Coordinates of C-alpha atoms in Angstrom, one line a residue:
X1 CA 93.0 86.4 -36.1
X2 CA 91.1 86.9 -32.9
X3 CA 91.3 89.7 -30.6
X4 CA 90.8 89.1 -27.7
X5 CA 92.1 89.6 -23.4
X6 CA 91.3 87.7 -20.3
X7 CA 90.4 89.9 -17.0
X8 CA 89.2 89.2 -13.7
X9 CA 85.3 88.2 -13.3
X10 CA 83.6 90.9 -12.2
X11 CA 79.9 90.0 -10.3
X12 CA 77.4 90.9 -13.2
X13 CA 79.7 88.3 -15.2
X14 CA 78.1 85.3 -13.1
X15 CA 75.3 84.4 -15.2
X16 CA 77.3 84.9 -18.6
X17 CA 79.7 82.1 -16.8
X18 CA 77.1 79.9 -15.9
X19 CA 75.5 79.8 -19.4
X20 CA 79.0 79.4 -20.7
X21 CA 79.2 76.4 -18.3
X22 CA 76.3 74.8 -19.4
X23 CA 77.1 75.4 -22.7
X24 CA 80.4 73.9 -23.0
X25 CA 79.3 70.4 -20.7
X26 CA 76.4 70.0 -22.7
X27 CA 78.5 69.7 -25.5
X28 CA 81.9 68.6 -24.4
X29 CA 81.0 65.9 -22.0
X30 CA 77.9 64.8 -24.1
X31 CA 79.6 61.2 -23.8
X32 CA 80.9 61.4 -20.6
X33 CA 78.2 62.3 -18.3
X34 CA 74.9 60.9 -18.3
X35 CA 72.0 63.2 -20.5
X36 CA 69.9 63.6 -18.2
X37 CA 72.3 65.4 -15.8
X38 CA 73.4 67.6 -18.3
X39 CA 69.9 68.6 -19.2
X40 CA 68.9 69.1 -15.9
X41 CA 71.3 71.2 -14.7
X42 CA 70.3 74.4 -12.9
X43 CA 72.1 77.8 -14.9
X44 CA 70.4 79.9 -12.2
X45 CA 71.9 77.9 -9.7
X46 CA 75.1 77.9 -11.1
X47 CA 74.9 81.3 -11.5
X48 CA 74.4 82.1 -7.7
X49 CA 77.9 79.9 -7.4
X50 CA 79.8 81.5 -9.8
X51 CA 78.4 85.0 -7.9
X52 CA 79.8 84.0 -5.1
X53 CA 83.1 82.6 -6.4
X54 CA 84.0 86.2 -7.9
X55 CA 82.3 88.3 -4.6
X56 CA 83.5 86.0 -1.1
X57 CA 86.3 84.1 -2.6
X58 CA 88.0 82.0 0.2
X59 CA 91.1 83.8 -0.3
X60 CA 93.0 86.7 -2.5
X61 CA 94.7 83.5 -4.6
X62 CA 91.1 82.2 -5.1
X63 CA 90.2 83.7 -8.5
X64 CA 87.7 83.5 -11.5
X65 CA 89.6 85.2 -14.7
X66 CA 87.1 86.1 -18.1
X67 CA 88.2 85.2 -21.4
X68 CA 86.8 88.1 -23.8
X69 CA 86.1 88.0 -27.5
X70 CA 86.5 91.8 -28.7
X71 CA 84.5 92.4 -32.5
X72 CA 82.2 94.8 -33.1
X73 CA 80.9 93.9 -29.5
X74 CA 82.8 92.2 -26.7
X75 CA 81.7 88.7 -25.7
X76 CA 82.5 86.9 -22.4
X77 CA 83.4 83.2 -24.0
X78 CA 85.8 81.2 -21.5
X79 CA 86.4 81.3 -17.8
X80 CA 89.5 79.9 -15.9
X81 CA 88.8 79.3 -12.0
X82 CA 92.0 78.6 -9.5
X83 CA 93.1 78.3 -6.1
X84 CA 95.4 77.0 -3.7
X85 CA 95.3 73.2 -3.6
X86 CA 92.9 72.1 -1.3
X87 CA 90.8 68.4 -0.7
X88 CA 89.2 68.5 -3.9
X89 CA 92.8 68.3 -5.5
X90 CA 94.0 65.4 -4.1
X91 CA 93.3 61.7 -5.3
X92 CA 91.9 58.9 -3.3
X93 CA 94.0 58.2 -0.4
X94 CA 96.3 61.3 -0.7
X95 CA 97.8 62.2 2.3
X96 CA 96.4 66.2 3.2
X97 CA 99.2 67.7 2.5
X98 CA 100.7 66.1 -0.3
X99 CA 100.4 68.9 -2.5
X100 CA 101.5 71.5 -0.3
X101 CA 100.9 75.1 -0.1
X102 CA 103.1 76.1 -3.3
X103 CA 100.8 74.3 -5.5
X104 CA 97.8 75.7 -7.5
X105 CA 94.6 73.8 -8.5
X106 CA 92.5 74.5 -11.3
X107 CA 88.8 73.7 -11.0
X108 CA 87.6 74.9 -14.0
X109 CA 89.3 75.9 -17.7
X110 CA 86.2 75.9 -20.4
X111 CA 85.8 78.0 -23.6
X112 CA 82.1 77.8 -25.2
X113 CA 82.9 75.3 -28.1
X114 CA 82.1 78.2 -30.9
X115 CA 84.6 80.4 -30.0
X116 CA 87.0 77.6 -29.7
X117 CA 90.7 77.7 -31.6
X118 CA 91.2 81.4 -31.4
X119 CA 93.6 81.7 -28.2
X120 CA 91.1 82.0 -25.7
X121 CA 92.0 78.7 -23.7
X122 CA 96.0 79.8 -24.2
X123 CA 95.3 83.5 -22.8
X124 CA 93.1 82.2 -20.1
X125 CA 96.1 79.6 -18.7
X126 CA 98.9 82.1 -19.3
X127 CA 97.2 85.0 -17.4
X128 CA 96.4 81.9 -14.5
X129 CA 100.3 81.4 -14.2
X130 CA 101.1 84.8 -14.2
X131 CA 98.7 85.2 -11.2
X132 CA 100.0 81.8 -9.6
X133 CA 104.0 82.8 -10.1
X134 CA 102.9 86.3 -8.1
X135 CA 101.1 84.1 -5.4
X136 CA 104.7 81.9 -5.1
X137 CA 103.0 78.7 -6.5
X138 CA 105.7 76.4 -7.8
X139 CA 103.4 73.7 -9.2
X140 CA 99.8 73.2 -10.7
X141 CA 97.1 70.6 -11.0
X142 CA 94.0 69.9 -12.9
X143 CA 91.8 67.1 -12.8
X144 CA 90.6 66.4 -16.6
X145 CA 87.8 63.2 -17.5
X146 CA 89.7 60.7 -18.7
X147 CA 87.4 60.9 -21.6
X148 CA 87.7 64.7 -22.3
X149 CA 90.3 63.9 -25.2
X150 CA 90.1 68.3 -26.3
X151 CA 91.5 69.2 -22.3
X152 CA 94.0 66.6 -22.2
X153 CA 95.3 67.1 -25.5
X154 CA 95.3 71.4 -24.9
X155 CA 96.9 71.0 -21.5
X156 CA 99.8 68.4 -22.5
X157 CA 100.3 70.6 -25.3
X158 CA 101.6 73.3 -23.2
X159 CA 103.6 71.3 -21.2
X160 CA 100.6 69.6 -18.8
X161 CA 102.0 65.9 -18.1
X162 CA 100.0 63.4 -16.3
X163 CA 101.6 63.0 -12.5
X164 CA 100.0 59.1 -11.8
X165 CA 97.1 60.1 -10.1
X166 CA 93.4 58.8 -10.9
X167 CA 90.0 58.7 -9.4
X168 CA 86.4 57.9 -10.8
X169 CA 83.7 60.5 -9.9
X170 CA 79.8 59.3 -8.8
X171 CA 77.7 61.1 -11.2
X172 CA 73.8 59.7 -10.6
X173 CA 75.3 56.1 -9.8
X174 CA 77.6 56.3 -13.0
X175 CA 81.8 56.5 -12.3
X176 CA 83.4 58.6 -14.6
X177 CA 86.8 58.3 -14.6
X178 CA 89.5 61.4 -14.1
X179 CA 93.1 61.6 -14.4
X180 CA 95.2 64.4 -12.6
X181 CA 97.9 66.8 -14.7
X182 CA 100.3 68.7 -13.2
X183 CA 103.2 71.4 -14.5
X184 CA 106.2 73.6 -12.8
X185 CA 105.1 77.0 -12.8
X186 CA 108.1 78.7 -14.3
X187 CA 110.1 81.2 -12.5
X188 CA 109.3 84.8 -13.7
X189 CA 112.2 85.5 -16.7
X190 CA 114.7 88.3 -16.0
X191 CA 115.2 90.6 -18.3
X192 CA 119.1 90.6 -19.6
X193 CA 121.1 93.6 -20.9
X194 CA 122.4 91.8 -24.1

């Protein structure tokens, strides 16, 4: 059994997320995206982005939570970044406010493939919804490739359902399909005195 928490990023966590960025695309989406974006990909770049994701968030319900392994050392091996809904959420021809302001996006969920199937994914989500039930989000949203069969099938698996919406992203002249998923984020349970 793994042991393991989720936490928030903290800055000097950047670069760990960045390799664990690369890491995951270059093998998850090895048949979606072309190679030769994949390999060229900048993890010092990335890293700088990731910096300022944790330090100058746009706002307190903009976060980047951690995933850790915990052995005889502690590895970083998953990050989960979220936010309020913004443009980058909605599909083609979306209204601006169709999602409203009780509705949480999700730009990024990845675990590095080798530390895959030990809960890490699982925590990362439920520590997300406890943050987005505390921030009054009612709803959530995540854009997955429509290829990306792992994502889909771990985020309908806890209760993710596809909500319609679809849109094909220009990677170097190539268009990679997406679908959108959405849940209810459930209402905090009250304790009974049974």
């Amino acid at each position: 059994m793994a042991l393991g928490y989720v936490r928030p990023a903290r800055p000097e966590d950047a670069g760990e997320i960045a390799r664990i960025q690369l890491a995951t695309w270059r093998v998850a989406y090895r048949r979606i995206l072309p190679r030769h974006v994949l390999d060229n990909l900048d993890e010092a770049f990335l890293a700088r982005r990731w910096s300022a994701a944790v330090l100058e968030p746009p706002s307190g319900a903009h976060r980047v939570l951690v995933a850790v392994e915990q052995a005889e050392q502690s590895y970083l091996v998953g990050f989960a970044a979220s936010g309020p809904a913004d443009g980058e959420a909605l599909a083609p021809g979306e209204p601006a406010d169709a999602l409203g302001p009780d509705v949480a996006a999700v730009t990024d969920l990845l675990v590095e493939p080798r530390w895959g199937r030990r809960g890490h994914g699982s925590r990362l989500l439920a520590a997300a919804v406890d943050l987005w039930r505390e921030d009054g989000m009612s709803r959530a949203v995540a854009w997955a490739f429509e290829g990306d069969e792992a994502t889909r099938k771990f985020l309908t698996s806890t209760g993710w359902e596809p909500d319609g919406a679809a849109r094909a992203l220009d990677v170097d002249d190539m268009l990679v399909p997406q679908v959108r998923l959405h849940v209810g984020v459930p209402a905090e349970k009250v304790p009974t005195d049974e």
